[in-house]
PDB file of C-alpha atoms in Angstrom:
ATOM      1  CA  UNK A   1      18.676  -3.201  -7.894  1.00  0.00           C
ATOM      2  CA  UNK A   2      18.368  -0.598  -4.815  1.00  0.00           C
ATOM      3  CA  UNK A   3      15.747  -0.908  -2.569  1.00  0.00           C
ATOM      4  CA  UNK A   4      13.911   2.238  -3.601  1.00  0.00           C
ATOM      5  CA  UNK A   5      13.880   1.311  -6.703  1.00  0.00           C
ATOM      6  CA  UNK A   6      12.643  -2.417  -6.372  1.00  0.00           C
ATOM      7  CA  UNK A   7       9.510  -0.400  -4.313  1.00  0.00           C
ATOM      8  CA  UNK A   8       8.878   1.868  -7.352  1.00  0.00           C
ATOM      9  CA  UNK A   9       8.688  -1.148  -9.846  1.00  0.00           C
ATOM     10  CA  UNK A  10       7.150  -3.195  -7.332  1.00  0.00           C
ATOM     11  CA  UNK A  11       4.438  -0.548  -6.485  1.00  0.00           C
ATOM     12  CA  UNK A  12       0.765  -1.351  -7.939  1.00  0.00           C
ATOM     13  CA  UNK A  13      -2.188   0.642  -8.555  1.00  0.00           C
ATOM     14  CA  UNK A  14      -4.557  -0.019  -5.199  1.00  0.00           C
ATOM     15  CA  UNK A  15      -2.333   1.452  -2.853  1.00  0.00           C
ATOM     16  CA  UNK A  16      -3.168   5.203  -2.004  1.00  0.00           C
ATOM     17  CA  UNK A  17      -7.035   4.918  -3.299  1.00  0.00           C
ATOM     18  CA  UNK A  18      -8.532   4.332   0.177  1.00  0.00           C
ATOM     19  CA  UNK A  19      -6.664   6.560   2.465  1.00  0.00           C
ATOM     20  CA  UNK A  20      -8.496   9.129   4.718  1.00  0.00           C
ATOM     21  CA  UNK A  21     -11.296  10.136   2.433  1.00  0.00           C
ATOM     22  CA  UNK A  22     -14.400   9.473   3.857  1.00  0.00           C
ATOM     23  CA  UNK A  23     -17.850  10.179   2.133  1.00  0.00           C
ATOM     24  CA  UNK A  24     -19.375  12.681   3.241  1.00  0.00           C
ATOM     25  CA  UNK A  25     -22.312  11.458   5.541  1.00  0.00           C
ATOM     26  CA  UNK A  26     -20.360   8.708   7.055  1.00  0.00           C
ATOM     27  CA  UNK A  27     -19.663  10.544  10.425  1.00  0.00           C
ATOM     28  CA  UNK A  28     -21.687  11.087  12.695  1.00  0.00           C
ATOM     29  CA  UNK A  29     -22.024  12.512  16.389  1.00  0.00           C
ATOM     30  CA  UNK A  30     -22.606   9.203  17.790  1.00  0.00           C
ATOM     31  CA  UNK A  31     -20.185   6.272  18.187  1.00  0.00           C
ATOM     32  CA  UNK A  32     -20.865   2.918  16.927  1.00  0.00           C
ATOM     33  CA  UNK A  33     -20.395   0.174  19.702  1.00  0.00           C
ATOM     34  CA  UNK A  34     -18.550   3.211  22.334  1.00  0.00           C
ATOM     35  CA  UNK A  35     -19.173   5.405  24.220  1.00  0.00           C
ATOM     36  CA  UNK A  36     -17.793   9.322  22.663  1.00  0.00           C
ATOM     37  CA  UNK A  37     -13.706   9.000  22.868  1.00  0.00           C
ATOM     38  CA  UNK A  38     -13.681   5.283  23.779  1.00  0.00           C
ATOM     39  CA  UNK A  39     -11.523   4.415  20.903  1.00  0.00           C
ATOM     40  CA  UNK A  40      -9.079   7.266  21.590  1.00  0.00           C
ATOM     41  CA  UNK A  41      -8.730   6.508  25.632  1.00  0.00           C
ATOM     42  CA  UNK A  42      -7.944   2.824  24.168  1.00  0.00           C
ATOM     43  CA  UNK A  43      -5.482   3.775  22.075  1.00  0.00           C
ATOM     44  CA  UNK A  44      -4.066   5.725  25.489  1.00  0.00           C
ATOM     45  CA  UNK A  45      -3.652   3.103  27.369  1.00  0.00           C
ATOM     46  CA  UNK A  46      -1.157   1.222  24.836  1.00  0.00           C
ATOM     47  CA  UNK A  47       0.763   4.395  24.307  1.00  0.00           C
ATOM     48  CA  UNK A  48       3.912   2.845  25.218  1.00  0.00           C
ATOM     49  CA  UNK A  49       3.584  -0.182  22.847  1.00  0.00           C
ATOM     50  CA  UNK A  50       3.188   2.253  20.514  1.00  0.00           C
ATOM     51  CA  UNK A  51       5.781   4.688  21.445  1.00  0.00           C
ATOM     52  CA  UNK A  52       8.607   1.663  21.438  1.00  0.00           C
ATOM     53  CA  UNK A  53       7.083   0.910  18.135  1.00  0.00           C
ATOM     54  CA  UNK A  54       7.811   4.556  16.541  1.00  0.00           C
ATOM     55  CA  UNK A  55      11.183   4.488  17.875  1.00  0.00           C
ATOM     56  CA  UNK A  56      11.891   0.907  16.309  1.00  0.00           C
ATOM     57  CA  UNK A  57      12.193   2.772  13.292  1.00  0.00           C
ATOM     58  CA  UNK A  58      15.609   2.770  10.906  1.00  0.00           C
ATOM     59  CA  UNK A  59      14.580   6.740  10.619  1.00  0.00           C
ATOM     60  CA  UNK A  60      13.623   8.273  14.135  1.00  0.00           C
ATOM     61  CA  UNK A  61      11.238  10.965  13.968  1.00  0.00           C
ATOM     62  CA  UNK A  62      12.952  14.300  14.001  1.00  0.00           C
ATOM     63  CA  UNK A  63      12.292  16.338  17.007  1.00  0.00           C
ATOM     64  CA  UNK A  64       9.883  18.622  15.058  1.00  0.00           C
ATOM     65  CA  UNK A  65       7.989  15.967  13.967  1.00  0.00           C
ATOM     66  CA  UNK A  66       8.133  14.397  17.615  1.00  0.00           C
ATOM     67  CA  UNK A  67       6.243  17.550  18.630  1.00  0.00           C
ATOM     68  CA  UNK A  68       3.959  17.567  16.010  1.00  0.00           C
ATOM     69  CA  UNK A  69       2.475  14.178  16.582  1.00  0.00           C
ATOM     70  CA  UNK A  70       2.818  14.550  20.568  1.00  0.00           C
ATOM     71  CA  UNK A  71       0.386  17.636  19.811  1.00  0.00           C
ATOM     72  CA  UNK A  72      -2.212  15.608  17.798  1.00  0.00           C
ATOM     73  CA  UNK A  73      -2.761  12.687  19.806  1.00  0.00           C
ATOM     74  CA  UNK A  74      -3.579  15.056  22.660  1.00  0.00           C
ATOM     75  CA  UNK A  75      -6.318  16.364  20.466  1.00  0.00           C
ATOM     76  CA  UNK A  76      -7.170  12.782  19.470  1.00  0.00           C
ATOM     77  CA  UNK A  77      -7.660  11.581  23.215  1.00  0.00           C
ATOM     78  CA  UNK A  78      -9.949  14.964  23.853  1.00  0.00           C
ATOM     79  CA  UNK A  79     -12.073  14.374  20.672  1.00  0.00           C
ATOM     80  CA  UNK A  80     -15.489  14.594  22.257  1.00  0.00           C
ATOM     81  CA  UNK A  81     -17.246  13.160  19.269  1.00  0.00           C
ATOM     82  CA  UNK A  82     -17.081  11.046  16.003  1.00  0.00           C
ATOM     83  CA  UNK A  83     -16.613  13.730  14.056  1.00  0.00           C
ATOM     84  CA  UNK A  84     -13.919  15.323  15.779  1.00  0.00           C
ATOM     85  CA  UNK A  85     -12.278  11.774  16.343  1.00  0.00           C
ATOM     86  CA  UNK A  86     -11.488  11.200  12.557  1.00  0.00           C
ATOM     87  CA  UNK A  87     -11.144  14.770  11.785  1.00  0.00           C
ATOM     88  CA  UNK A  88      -8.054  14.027  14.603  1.00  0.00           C
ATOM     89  CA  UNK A  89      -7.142  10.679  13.534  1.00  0.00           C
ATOM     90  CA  UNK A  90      -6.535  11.471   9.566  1.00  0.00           C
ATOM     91  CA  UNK A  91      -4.385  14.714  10.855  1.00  0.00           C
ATOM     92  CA  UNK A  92      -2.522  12.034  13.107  1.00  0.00           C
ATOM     93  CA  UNK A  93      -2.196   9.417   9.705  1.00  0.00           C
ATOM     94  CA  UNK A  94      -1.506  12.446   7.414  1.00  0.00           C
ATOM     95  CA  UNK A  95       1.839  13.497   9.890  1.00  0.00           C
ATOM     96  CA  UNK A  96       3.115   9.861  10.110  1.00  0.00           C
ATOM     97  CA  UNK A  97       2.696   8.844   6.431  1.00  0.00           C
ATOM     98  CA  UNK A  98       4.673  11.986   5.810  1.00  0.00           C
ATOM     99  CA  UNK A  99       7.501  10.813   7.844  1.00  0.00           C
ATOM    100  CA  UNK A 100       7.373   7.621   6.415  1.00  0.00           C
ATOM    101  CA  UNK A 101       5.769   5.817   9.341  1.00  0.00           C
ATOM    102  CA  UNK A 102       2.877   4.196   8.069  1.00  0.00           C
ATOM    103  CA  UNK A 103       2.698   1.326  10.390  1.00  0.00           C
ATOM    104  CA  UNK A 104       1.997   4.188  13.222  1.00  0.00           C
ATOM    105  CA  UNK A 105      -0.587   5.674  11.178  1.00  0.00           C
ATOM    106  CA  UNK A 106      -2.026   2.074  10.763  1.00  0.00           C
ATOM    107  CA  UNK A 107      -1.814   1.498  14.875  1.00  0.00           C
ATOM    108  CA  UNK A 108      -4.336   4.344  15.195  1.00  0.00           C
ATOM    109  CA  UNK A 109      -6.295   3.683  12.471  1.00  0.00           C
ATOM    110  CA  UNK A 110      -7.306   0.046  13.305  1.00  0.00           C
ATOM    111  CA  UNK A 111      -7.989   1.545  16.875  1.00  0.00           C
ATOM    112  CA  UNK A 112     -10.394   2.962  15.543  1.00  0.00           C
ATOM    113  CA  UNK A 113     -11.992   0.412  13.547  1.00  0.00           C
ATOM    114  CA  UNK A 114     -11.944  -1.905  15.987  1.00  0.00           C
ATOM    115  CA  UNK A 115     -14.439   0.320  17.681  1.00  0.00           C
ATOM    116  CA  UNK A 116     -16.336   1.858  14.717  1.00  0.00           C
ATOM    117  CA  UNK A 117     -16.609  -0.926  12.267  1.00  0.00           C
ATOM    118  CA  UNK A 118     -17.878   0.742   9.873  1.00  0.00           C
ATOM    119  CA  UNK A 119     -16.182  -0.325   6.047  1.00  0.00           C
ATOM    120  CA  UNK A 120     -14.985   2.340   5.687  1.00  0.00           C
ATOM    121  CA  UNK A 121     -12.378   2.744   8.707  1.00  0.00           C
ATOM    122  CA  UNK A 122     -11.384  -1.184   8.201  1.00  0.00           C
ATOM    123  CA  UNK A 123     -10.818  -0.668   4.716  1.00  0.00           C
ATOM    124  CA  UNK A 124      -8.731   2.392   5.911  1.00  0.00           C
ATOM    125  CA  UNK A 125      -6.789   0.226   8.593  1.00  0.00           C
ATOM    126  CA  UNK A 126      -6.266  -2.839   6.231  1.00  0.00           C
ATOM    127  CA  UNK A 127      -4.995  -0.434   3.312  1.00  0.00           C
ATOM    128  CA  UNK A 128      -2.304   1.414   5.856  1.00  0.00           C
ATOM    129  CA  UNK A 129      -1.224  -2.056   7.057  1.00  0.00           C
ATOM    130  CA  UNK A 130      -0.827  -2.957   3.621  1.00  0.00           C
ATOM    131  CA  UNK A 131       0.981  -0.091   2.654  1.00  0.00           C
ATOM    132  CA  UNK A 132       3.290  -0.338   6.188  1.00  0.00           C
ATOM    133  CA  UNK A 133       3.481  -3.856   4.757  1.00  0.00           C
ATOM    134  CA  UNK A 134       5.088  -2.790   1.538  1.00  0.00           C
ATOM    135  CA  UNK A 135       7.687  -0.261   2.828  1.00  0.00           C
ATOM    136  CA  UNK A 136       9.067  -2.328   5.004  1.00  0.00           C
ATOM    137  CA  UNK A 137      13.065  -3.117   5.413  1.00  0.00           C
ATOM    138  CA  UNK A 138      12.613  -5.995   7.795  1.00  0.00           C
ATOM    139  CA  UNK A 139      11.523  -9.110   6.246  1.00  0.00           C
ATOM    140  CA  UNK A 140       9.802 -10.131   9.602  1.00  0.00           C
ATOM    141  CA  UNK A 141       8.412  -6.925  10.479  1.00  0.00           C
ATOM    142  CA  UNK A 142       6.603  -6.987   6.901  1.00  0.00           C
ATOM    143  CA  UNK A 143       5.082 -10.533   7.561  1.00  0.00           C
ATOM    144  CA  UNK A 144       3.534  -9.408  10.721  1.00  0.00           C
ATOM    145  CA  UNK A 145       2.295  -6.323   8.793  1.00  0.00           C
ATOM    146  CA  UNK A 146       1.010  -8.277   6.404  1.00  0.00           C
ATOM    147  CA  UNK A 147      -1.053 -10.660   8.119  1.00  0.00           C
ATOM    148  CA  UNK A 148      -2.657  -7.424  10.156  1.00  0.00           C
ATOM    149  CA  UNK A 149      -3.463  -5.843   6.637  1.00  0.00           C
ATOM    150  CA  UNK A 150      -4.943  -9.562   5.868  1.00  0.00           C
ATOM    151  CA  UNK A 151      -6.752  -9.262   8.891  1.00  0.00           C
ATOM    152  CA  UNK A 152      -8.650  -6.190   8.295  1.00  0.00           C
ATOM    153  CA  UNK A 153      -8.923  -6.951   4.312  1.00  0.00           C
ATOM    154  CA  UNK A 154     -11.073 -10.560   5.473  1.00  0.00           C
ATOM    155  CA  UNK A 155     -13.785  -8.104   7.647  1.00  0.00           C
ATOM    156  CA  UNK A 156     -14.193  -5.684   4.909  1.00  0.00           C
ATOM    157  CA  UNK A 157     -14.596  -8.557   2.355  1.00  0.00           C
ATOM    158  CA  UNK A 158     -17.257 -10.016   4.536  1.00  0.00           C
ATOM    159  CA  UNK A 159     -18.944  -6.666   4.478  1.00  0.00           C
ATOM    160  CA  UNK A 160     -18.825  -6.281   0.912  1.00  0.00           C
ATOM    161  CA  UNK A 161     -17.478  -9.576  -0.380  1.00  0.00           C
ATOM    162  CA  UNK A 162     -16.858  -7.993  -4.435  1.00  0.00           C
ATOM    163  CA  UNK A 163     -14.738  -5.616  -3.739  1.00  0.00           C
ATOM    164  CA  UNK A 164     -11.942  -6.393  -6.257  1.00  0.00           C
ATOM    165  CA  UNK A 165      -9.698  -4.355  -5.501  1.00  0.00           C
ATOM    166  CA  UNK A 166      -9.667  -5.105  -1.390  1.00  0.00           C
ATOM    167  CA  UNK A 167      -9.169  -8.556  -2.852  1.00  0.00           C
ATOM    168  CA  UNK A 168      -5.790  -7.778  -5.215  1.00  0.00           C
ATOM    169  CA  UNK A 169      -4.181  -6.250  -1.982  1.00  0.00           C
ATOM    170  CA  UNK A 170      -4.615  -8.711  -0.011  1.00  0.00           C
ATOM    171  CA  UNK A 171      -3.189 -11.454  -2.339  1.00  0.00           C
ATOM    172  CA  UNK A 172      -0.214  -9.257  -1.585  1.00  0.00           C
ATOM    173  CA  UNK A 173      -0.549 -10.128   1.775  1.00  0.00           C
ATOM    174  CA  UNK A 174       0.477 -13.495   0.646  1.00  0.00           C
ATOM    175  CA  UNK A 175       3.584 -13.315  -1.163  1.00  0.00           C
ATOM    176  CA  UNK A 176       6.349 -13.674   1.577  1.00  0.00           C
ATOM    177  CA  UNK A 177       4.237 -16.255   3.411  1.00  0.00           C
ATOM    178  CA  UNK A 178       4.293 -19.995   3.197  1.00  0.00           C
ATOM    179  CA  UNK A 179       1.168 -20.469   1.563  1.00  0.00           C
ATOM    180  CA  UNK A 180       2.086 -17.725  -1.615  1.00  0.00           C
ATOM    181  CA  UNK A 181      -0.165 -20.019  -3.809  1.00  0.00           C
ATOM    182  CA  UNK A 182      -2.797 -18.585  -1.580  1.00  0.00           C
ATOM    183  CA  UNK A 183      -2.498 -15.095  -3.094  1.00  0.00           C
ATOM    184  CA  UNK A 184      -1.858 -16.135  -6.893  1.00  0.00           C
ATOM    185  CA  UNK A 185      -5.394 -18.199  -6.498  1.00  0.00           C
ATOM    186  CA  UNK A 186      -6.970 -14.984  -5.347  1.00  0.00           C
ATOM    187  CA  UNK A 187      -5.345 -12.839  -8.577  1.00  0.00           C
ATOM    188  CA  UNK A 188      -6.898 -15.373 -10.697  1.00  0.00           C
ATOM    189  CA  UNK A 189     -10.158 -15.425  -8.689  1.00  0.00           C
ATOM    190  CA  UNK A 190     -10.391 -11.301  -9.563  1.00  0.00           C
ATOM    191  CA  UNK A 191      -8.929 -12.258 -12.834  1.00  0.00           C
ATOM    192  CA  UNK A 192     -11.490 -14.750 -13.921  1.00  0.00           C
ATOM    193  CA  UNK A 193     -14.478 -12.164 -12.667  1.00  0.00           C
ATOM    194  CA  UNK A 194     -13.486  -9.253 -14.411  1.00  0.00           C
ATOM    195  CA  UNK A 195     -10.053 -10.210 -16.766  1.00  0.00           C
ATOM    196  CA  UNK A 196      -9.399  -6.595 -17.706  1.00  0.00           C
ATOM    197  CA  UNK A 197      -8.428  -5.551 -13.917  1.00  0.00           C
ATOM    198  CA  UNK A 198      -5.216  -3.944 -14.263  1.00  0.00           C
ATOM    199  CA  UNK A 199      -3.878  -3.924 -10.668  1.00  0.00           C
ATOM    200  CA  UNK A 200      -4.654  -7.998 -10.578  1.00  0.00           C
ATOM    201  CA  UNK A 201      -2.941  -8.128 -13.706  1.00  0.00           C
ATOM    202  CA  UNK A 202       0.092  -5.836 -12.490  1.00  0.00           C
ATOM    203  CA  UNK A 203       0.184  -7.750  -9.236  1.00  0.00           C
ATOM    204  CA  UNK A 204       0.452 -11.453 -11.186  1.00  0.00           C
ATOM    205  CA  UNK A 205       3.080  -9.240 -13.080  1.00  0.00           C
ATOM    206  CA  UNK A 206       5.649  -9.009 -10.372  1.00  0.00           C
ATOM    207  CA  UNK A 207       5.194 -12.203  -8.933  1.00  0.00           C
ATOM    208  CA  UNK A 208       6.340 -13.310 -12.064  1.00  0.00           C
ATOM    209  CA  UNK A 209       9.487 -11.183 -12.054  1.00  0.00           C
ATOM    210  CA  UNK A 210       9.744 -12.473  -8.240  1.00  0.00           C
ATOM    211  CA  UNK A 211      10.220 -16.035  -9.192  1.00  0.00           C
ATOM    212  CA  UNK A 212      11.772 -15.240 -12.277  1.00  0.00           C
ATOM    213  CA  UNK A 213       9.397 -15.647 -15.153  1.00  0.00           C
ATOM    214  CA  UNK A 214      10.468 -12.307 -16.739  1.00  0.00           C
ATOM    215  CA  UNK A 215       8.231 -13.598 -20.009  1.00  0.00           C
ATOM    216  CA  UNK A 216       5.438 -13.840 -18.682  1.00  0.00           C
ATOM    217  CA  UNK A 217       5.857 -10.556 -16.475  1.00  0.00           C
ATOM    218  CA  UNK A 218       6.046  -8.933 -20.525  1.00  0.00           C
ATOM    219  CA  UNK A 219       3.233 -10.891 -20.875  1.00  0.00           C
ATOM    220  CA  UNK A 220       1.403  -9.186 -18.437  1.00  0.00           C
ATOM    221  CA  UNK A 221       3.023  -5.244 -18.785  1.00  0.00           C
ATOM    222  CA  UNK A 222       2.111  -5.717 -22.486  1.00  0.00           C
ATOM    223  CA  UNK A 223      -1.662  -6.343 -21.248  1.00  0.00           C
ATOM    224  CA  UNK A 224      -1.525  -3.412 -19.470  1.00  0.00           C
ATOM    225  CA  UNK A 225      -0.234  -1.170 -21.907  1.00  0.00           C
ATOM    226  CA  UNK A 226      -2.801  -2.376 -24.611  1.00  0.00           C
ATOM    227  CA  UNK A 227      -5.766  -1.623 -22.046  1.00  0.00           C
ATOM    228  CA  UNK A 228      -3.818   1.488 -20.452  1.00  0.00           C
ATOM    229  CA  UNK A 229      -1.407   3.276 -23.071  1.00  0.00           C
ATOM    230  CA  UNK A 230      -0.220   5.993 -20.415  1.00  0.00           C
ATOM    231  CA  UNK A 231       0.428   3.498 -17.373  1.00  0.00           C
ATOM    232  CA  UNK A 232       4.133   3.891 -16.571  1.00  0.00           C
ATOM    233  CA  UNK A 233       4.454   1.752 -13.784  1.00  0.00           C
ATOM    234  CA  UNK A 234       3.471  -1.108 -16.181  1.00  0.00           C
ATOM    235  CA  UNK A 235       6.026   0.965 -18.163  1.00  0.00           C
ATOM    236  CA  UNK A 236       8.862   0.370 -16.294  1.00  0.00           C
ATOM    237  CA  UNK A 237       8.621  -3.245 -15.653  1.00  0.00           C
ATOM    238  CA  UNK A 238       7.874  -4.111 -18.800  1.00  0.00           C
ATOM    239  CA  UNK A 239      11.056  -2.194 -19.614  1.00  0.00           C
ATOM    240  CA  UNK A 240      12.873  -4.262 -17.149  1.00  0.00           C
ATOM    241  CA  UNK A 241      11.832  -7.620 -18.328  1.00  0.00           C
ATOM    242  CA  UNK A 242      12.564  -7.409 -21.479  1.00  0.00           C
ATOM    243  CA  UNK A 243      16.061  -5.940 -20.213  1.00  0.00           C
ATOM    244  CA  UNK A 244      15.879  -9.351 -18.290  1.00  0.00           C
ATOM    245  CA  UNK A 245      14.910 -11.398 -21.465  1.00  0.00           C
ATOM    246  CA  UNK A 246      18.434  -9.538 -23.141  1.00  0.00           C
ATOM    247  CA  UNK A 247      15.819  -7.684 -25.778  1.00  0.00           C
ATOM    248  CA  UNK A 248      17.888  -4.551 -24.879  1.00  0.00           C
ATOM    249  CA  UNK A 249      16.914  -2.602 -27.441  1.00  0.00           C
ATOM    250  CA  UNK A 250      13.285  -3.237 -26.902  1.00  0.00           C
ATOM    251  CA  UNK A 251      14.006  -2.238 -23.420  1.00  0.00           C
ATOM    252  CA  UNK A 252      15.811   1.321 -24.168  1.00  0.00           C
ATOM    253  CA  UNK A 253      12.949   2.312 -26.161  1.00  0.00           C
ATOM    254  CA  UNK A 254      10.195   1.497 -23.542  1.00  0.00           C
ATOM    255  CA  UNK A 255      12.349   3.079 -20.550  1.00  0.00           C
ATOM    256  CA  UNK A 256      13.269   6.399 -23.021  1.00  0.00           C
ATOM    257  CA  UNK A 257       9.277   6.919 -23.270  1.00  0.00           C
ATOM    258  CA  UNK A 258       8.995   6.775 -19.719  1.00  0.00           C
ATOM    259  CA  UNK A 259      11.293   9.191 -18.937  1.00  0.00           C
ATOM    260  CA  UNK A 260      10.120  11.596 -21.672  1.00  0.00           C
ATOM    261  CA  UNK A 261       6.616  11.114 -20.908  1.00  0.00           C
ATOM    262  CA  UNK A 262       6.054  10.486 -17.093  1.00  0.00           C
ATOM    263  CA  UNK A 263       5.059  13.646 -15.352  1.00  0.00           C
ATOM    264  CA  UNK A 264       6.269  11.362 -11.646  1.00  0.00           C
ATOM    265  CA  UNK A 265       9.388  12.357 -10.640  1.00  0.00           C
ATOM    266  CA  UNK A 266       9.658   9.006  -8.906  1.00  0.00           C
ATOM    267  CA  UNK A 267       9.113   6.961 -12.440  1.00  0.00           C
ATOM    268  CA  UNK A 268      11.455   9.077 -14.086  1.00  0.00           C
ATOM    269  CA  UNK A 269      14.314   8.354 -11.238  1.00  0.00           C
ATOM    270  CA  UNK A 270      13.561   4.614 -11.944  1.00  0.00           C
ATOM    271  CA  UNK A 271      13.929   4.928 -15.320  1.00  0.00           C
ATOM    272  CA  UNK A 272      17.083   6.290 -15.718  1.00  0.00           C
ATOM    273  CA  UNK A 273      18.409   3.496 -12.978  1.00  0.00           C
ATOM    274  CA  UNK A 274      17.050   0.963 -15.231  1.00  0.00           C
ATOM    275  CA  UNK A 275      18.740   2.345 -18.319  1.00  0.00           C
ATOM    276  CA  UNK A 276      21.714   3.025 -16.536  1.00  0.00           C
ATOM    277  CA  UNK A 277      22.156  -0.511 -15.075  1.00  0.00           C
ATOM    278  CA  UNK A 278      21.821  -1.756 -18.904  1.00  0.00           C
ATOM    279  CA  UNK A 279      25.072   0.273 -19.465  1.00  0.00           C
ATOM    280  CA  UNK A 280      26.688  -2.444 -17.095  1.00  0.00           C
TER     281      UNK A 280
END
């Protein structure tokens, strides 16, 4: 299975809900434990951590998008006040997610949480990490990602300690550690308060077809399907453990739905590369 694909299938349901929306009221003209631009002149001063970090990566930014950044963190270091700050900083995330570089967009976004701790901006740091965590190539690089996304996701949980979904992402966080059991206990924690969660469910899904247990990955899909008819991420694994369990046929006919029914380009990609490796 290609990487791209293993992402798709591997992708849950928690990861884009938290980025750069803030309600409205939650900025204000006054910084939180800084003086205006405090965060920003931080961020600065590490500037060349950061710039070795965004040419670490297996794509280097082209030279238009080079520019484009260079231009926004100048307006992010003259922000004058909160509201101009994140107005900057999401502009700033928005460029680097779009080339792919979420680990960047993370850098400046915990930045600025770790001078405006409000929930909101750690949930926004944590969820970038997370999502850094879950593109990444290098096995390493994701562990360290990880346990910065783990990080942020333990100070928003003692903020607001029932936040279910903060707590199925970081489970995540778990999976390519030593302590994986760590992460399972927390799916069943969420589980066990509210058992219809579907991304706890999806996410105790593919561990399953991590270490193999491709029945009781069907297990789960089916779950998912019963509670959400039109979810095609469950879709597609389902599709591919029961491909893994030889029910072929049962496979097909899950897969062909998908790629009738899925408006995502992305799903429908995935789909034929499932059916097509089933022609092997």
């Amino acid at each position: 299975m290609n990487k791209t694909l293993a992402i798709i299938l591997c992708v849950g349901l928690g990861l884009v809900a938290l980025i750069f929306q803030l309600p409205k009221g939650n900025v204000s003209n006054k910084t939180e434990n800084s003086v205006a631009g405090g965060a920003n002149r931080d961020a600065a001063a590490k500037e060349t951590a950061q710039t070795e970090t965004e040419n670490s990566h297996a794509t280097p930014l082209t030279p238009e998008q080079q520019k484009q950044i260079a231009a926004l963190k100048v307006i992010l270091q003259q922000a004058k006040t909160e509201a101009q700050e994140v107005s900057a900083l999401e502009k700033l995330a928005t460029a680097f997610i779009g080339a792919d570089k979420y680990d960047s967009a993370a850098y400046y976004a915990a930045e600025y949480a770790n001078k405006h701790a409000t929930l909101t901006h750690i949930l926004r740091a944590g969820q970038l990490y997370f999502e850094a965590q879950t593109y990444a190539i290098n096995a390493k690089k994701g562990q360290i990602l990880g346990e910065k996304a783990r990080n942020y996701f333990e100070k928003a949980l003692s903020l607001d300690p029932n936040n279910l979904m903060v707590k199925t992402n970081m489970a995540m966080t778990y999976v390519d550690t030593p302590t994986p059991m760590k992460g399972i206990s927390l799916l069943r924690e969420v589980i066990e308060q509210e058992p219809t969660f579907v991304p706890a469910i999806f996410n105790l899904g593919i561990l399953a077809i991590k270490s193999n247990q491709f029945g009781k990955g069907q297990e789960r899909f089916t779950q998912i399907l019963k509670l959400e008819p039109n979810n095609y991420k469950a879709a597609l694994n389902l599709g591919f453990c029961l491909a893994q369990l030889d029910k072929k046929e049962e496979a097909k006919k899950i897969l062909k739905r998908v790629l009738n029914e899925s408006k995502d380009a992305e799903e429908k990609k995935a789909a034929n590369e499932l059916l097509a490796e089933m022609q092997h």
